[in-house]
PDB file of N, CA and C in Angstrom:
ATOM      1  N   UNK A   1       2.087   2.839  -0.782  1.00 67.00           N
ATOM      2  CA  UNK A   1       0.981   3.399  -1.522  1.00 67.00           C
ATOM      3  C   UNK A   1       0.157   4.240  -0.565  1.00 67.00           C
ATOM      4  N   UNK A   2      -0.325   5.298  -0.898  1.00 79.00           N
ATOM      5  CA  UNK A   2      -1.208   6.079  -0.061  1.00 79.00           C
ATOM      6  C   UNK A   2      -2.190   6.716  -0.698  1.00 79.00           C
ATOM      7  N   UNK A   3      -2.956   6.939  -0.452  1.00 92.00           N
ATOM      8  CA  UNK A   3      -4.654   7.766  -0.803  1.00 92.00           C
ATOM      9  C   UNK A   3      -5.556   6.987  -0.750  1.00 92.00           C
ATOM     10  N   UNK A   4      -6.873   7.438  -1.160  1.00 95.00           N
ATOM     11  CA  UNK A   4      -7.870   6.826  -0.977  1.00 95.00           C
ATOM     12  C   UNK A   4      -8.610   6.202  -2.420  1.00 95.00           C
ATOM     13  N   UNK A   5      -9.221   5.189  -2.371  1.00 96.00           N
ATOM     14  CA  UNK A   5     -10.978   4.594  -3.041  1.00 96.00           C
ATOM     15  C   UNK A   5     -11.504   4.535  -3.001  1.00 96.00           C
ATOM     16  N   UNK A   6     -12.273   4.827  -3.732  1.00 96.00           N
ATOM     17  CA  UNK A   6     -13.891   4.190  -3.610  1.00 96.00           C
ATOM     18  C   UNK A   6     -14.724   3.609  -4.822  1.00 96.00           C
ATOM     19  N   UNK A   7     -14.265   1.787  -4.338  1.00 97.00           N
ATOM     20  CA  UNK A   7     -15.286   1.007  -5.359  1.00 97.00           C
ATOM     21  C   UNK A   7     -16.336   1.270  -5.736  1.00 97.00           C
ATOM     22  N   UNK A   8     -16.259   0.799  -7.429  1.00 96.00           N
ATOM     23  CA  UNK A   8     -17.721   0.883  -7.151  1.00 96.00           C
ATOM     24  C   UNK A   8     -18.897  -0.180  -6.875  1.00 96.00           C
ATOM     25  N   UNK A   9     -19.903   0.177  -6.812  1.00 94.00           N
ATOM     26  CA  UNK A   9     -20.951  -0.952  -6.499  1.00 94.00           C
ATOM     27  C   UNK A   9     -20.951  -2.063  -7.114  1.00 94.00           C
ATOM     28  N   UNK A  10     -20.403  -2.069  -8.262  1.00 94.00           N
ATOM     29  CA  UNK A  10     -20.429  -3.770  -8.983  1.00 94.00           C
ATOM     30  C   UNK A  10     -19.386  -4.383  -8.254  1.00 94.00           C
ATOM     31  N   UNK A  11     -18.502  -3.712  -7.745  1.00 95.00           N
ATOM     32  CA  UNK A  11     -17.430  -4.376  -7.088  1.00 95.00           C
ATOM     33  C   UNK A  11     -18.025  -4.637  -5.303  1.00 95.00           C
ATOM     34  N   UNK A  12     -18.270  -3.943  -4.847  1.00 93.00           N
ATOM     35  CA  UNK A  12     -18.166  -3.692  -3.632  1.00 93.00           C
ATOM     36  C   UNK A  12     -19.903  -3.136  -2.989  1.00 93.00           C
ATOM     37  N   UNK A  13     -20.964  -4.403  -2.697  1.00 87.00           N
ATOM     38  CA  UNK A  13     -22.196  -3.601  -2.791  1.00 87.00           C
ATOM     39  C   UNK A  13     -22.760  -3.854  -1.374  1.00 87.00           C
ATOM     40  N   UNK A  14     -22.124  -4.332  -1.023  1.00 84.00           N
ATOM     41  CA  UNK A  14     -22.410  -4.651   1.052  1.00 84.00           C
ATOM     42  C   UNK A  14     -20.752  -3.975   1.566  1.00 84.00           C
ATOM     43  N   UNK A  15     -21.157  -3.400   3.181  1.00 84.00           N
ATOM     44  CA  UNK A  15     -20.225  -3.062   3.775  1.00 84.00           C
ATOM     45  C   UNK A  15     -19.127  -1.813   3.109  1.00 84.00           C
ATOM     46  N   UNK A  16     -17.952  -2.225   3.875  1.00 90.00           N
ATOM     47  CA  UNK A  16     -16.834  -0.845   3.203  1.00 90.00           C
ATOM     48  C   UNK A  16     -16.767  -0.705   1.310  1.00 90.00           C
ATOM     49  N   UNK A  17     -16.747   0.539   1.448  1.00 94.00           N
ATOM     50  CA  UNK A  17     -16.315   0.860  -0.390  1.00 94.00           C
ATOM     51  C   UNK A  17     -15.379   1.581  -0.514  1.00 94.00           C
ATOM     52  N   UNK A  18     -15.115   2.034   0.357  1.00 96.00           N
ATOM     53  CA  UNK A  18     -13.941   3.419   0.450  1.00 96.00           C
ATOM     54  C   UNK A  18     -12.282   2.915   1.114  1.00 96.00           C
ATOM     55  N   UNK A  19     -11.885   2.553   0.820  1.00 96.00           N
ATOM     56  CA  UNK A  19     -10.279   2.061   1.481  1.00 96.00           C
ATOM     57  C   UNK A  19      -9.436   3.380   1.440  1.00 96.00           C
ATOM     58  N   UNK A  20      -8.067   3.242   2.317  1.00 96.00           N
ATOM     59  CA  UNK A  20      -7.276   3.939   2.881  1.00 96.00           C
ATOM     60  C   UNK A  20      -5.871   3.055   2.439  1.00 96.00           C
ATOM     61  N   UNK A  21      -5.694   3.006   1.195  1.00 93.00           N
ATOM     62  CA  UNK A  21      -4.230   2.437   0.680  1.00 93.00           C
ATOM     63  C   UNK A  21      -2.889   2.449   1.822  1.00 93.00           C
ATOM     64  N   UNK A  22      -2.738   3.513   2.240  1.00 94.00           N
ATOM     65  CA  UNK A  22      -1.981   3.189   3.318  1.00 94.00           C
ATOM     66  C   UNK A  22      -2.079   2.311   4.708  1.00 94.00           C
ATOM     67  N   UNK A  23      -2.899   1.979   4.401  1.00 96.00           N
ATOM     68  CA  UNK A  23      -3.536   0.768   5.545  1.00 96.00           C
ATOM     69  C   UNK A  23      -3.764  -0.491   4.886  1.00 96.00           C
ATOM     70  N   UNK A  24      -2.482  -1.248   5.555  1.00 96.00           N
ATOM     71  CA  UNK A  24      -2.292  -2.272   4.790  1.00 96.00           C
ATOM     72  C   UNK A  24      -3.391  -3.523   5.120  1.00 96.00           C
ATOM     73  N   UNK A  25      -4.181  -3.483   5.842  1.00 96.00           N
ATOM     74  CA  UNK A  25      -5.272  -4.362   6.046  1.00 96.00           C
ATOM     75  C   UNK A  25      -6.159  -4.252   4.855  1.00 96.00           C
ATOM     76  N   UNK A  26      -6.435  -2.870   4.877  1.00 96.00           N
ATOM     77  CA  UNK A  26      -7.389  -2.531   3.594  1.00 96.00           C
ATOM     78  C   UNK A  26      -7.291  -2.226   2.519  1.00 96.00           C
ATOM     79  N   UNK A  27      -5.652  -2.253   1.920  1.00 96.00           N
ATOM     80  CA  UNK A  27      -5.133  -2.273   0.728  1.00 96.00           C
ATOM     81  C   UNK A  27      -5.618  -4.046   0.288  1.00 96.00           C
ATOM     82  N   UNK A  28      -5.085  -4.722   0.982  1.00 97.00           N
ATOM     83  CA  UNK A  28      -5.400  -6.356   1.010  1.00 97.00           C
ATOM     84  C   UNK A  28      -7.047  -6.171   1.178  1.00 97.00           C
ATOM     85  N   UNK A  29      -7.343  -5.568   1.809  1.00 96.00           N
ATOM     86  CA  UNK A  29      -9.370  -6.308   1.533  1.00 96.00           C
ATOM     87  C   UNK A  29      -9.672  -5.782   0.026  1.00 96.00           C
ATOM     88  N   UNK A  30      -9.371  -4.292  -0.323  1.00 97.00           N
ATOM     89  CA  UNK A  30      -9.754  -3.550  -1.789  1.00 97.00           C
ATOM     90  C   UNK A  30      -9.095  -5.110  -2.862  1.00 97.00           C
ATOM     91  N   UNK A  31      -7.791  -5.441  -2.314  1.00 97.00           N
ATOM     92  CA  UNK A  31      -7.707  -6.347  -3.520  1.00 97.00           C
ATOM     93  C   UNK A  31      -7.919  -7.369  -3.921  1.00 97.00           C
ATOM     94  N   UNK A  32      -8.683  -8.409  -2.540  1.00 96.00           N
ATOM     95  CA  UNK A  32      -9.246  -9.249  -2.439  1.00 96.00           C
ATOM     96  C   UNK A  32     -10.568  -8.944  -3.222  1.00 96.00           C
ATOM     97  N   UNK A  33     -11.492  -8.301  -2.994  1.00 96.00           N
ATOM     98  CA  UNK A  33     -12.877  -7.657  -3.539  1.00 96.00           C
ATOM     99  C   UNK A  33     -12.423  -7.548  -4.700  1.00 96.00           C
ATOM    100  N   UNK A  34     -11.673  -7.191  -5.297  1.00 97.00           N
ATOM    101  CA  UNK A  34     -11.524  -6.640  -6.608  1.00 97.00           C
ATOM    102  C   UNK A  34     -11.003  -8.071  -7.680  1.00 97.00           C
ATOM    103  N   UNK A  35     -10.385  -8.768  -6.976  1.00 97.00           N
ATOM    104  CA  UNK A  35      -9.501 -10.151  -7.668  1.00 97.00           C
ATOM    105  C   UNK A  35     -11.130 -10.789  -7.909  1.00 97.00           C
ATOM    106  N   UNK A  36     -11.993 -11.243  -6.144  1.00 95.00           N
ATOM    107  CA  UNK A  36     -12.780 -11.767  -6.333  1.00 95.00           C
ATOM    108  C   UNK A  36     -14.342 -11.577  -7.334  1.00 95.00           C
ATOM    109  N   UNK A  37     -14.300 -10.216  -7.207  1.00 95.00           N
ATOM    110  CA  UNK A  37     -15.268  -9.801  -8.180  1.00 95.00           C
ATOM    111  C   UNK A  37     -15.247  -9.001  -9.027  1.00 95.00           C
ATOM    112  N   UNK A  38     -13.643  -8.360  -9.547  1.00 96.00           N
ATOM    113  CA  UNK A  38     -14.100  -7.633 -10.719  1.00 96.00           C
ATOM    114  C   UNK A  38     -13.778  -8.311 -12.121  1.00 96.00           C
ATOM    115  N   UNK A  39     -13.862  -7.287 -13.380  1.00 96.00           N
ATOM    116  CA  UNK A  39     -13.948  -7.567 -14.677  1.00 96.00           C
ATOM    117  C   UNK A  39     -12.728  -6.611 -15.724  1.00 96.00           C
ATOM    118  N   UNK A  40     -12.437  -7.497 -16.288  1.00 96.00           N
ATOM    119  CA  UNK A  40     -10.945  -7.144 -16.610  1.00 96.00           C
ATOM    120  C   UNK A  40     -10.548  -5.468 -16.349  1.00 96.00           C
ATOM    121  N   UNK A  41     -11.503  -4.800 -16.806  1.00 97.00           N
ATOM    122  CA  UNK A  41     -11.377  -3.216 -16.643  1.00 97.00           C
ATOM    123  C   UNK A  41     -11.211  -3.055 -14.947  1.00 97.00           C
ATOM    124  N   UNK A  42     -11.825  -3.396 -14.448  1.00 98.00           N
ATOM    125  CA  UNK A  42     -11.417  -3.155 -12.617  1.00 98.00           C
ATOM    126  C   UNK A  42      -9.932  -3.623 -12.458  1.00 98.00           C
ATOM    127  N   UNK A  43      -9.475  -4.969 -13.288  1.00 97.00           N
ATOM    128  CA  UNK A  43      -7.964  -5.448 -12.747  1.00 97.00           C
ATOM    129  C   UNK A  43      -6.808  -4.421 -13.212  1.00 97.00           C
ATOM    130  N   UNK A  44      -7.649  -3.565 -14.304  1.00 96.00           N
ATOM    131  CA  UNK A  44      -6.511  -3.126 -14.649  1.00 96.00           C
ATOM    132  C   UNK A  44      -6.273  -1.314 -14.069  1.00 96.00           C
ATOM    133  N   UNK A  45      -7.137  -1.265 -13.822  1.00 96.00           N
ATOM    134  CA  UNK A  45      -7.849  -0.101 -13.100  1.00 96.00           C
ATOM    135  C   UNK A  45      -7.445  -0.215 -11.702  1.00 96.00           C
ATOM    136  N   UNK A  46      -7.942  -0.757 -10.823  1.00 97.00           N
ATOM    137  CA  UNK A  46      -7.370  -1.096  -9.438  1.00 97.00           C
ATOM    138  C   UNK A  46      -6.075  -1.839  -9.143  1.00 97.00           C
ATOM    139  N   UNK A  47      -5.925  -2.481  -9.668  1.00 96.00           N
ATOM    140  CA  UNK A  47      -4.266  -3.786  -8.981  1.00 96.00           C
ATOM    141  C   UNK A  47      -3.291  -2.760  -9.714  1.00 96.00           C
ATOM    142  N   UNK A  48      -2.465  -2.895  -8.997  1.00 95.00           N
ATOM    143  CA  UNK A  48      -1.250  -2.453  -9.498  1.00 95.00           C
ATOM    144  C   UNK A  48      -0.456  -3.581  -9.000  1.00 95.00           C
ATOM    145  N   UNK A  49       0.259  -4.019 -10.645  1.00 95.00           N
ATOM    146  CA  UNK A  49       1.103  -5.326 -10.865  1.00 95.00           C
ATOM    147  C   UNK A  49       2.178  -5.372  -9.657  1.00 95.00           C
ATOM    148  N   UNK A  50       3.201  -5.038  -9.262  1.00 95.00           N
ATOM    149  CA  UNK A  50       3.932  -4.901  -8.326  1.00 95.00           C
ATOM    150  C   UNK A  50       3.460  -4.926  -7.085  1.00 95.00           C
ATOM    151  N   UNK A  51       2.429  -4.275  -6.893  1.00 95.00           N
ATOM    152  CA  UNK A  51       1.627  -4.666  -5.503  1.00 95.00           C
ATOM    153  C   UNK A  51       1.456  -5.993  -5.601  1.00 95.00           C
ATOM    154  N   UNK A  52       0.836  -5.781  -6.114  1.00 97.00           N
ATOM    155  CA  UNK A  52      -0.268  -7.829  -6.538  1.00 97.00           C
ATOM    156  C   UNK A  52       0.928  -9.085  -6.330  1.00 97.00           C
ATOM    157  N   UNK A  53       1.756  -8.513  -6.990  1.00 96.00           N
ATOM    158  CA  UNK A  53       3.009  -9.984  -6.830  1.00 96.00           C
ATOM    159  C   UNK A  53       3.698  -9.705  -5.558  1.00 96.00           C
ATOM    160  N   UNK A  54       3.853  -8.954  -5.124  1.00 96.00           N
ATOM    161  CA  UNK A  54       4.633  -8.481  -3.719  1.00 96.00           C
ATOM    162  C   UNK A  54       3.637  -8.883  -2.835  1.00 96.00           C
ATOM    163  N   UNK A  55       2.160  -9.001  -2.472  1.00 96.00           N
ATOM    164  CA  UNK A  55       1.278  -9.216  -1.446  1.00 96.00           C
ATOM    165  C   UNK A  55       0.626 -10.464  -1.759  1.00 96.00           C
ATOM    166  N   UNK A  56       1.143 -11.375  -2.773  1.00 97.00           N
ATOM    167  CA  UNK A  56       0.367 -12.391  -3.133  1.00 97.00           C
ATOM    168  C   UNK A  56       0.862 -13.536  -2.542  1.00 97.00           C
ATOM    169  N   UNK A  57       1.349 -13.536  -1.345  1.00 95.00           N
ATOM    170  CA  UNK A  57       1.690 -14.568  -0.592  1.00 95.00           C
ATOM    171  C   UNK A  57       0.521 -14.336   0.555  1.00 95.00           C
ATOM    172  N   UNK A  58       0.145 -13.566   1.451  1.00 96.00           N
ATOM    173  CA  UNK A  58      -0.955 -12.861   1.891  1.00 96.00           C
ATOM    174  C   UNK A  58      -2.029 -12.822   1.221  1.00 96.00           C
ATOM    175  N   UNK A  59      -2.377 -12.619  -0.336  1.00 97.00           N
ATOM    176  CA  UNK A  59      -3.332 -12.203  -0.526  1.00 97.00           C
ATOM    177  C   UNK A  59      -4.273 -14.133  -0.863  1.00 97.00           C
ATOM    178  N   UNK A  60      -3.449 -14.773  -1.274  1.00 95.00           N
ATOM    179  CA  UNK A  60      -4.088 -16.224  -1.972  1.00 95.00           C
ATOM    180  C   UNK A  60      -4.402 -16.856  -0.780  1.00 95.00           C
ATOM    181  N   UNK A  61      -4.144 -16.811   0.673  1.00 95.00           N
ATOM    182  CA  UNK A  61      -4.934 -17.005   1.351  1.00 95.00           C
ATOM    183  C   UNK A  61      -6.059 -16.573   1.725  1.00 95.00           C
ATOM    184  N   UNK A  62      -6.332 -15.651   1.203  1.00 95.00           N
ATOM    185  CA  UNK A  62      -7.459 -14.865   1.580  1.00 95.00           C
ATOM    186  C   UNK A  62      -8.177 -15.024   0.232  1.00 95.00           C
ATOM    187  N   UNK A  63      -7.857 -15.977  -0.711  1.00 96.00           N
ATOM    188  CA  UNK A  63      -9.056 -16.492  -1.705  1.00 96.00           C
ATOM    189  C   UNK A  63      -9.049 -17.403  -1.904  1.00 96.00           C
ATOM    190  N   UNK A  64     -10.205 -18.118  -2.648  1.00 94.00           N
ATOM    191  CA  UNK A  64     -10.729 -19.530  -2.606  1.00 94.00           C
ATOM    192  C   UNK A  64      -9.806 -20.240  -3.537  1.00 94.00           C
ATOM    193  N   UNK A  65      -9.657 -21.760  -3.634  1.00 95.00           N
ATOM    194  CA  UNK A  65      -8.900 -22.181  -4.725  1.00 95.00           C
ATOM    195  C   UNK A  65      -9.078 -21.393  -6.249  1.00 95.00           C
ATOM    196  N   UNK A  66     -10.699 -21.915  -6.422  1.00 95.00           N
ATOM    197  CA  UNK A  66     -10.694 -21.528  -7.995  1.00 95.00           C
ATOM    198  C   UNK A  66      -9.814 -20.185  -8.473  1.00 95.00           C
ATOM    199  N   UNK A  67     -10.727 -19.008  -7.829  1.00 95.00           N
ATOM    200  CA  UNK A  67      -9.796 -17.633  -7.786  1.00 95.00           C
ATOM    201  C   UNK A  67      -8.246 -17.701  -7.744  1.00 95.00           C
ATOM    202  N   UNK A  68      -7.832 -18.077  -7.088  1.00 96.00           N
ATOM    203  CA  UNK A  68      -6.284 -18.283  -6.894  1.00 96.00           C
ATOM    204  C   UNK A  68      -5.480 -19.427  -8.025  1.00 96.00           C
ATOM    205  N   UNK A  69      -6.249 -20.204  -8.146  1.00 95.00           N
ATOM    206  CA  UNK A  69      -5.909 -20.837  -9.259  1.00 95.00           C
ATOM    207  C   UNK A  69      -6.023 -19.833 -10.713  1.00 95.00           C
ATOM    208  N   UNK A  70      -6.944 -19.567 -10.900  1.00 96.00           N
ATOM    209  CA  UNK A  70      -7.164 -18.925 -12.248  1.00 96.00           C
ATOM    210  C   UNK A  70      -6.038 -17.703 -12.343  1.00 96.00           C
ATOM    211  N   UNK A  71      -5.545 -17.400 -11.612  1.00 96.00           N
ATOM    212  CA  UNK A  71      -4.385 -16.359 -11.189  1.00 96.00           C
ATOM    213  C   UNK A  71      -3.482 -16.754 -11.464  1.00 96.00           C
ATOM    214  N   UNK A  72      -3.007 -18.185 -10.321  1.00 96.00           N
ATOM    215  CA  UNK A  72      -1.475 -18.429 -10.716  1.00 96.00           C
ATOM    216  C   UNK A  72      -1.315 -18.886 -12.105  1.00 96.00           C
ATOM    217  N   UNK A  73      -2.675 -20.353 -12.777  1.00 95.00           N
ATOM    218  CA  UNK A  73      -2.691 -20.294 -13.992  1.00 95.00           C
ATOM    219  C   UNK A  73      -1.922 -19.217 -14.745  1.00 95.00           C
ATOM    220  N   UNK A  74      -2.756 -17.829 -15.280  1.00 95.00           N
ATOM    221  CA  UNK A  74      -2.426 -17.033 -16.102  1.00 95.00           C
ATOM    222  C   UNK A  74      -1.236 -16.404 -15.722  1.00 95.00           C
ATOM    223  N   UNK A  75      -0.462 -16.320 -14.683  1.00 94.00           N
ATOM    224  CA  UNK A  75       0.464 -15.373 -14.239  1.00 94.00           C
ATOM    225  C   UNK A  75       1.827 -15.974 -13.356  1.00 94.00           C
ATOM    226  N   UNK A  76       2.115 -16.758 -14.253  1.00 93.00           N
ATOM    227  CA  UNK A  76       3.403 -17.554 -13.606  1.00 93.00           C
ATOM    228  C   UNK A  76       4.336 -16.954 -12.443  1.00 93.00           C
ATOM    229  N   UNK A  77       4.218 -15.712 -12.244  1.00 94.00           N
ATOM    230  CA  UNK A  77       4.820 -15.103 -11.346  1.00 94.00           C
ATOM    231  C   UNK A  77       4.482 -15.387 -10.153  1.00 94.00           C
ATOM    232  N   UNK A  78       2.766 -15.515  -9.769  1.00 95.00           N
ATOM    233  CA  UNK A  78       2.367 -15.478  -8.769  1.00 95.00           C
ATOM    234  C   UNK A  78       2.133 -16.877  -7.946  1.00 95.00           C
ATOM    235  N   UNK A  79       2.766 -18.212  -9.040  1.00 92.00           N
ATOM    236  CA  UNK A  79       2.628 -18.859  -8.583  1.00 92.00           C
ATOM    237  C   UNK A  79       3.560 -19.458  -7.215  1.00 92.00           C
ATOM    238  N   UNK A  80       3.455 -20.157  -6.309  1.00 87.00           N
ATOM    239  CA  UNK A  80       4.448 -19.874  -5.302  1.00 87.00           C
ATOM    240  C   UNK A  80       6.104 -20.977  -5.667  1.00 87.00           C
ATOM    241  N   UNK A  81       5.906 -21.697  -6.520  1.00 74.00           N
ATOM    242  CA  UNK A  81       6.968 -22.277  -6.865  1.00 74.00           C
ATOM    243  C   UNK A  81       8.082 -21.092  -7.174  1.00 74.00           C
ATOM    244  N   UNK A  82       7.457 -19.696  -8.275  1.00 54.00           N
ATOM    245  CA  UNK A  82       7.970 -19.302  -8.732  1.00 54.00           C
ATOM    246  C   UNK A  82       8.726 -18.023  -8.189  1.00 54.00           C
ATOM    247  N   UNK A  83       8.187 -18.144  -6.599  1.00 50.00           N
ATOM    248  CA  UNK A  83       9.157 -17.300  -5.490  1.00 50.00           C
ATOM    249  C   UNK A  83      10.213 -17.427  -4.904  1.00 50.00           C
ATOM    250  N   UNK A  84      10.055 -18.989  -4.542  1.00 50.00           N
ATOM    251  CA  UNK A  84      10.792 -19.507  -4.328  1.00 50.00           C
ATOM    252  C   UNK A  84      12.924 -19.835  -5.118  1.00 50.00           C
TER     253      UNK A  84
END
């Protein structure tokens, strides 16, 4: 993935707003910020499904149970049994 973002403030209102998709550190922070605080229109707007299940071994460490739960809940894919 390559180009750029820039969240917006409901998402992202301290620190970086602008990510560099090709930088995979900050592809993973944009989607962390975005899992953790956005609203259905941001998930569908920002994540791209194939990313999300491809980095979600990486990314569920980098969120809290509840969050990560409410994920694998709805999305059997992402759960890690289901990589296996």
């Amino acid at each position: 993935m390559e180009g750029t973002v820039t969240l917006p403030l409901h998402l992202a209102w301290s620190g970086l707003r602008t990510f560099d998709l090709g930088d995979e550190k900050l592809l993973l922070g944009m989607y962390r910020i975005v899992l953790l605080n956005g609203r259905y229109e941001d998930f569908t707007g920002y994540l791209d499904s194939g990313l999300l299940v491809s980095r979600w071994p990486v990314l569920r460490k980098m969120l809290g149970r509840g969050v990560r739960g409410a994920w694998e809940d709805r999305f059997a894919v992402l759960r890690p049994t289901a990589a296996a």
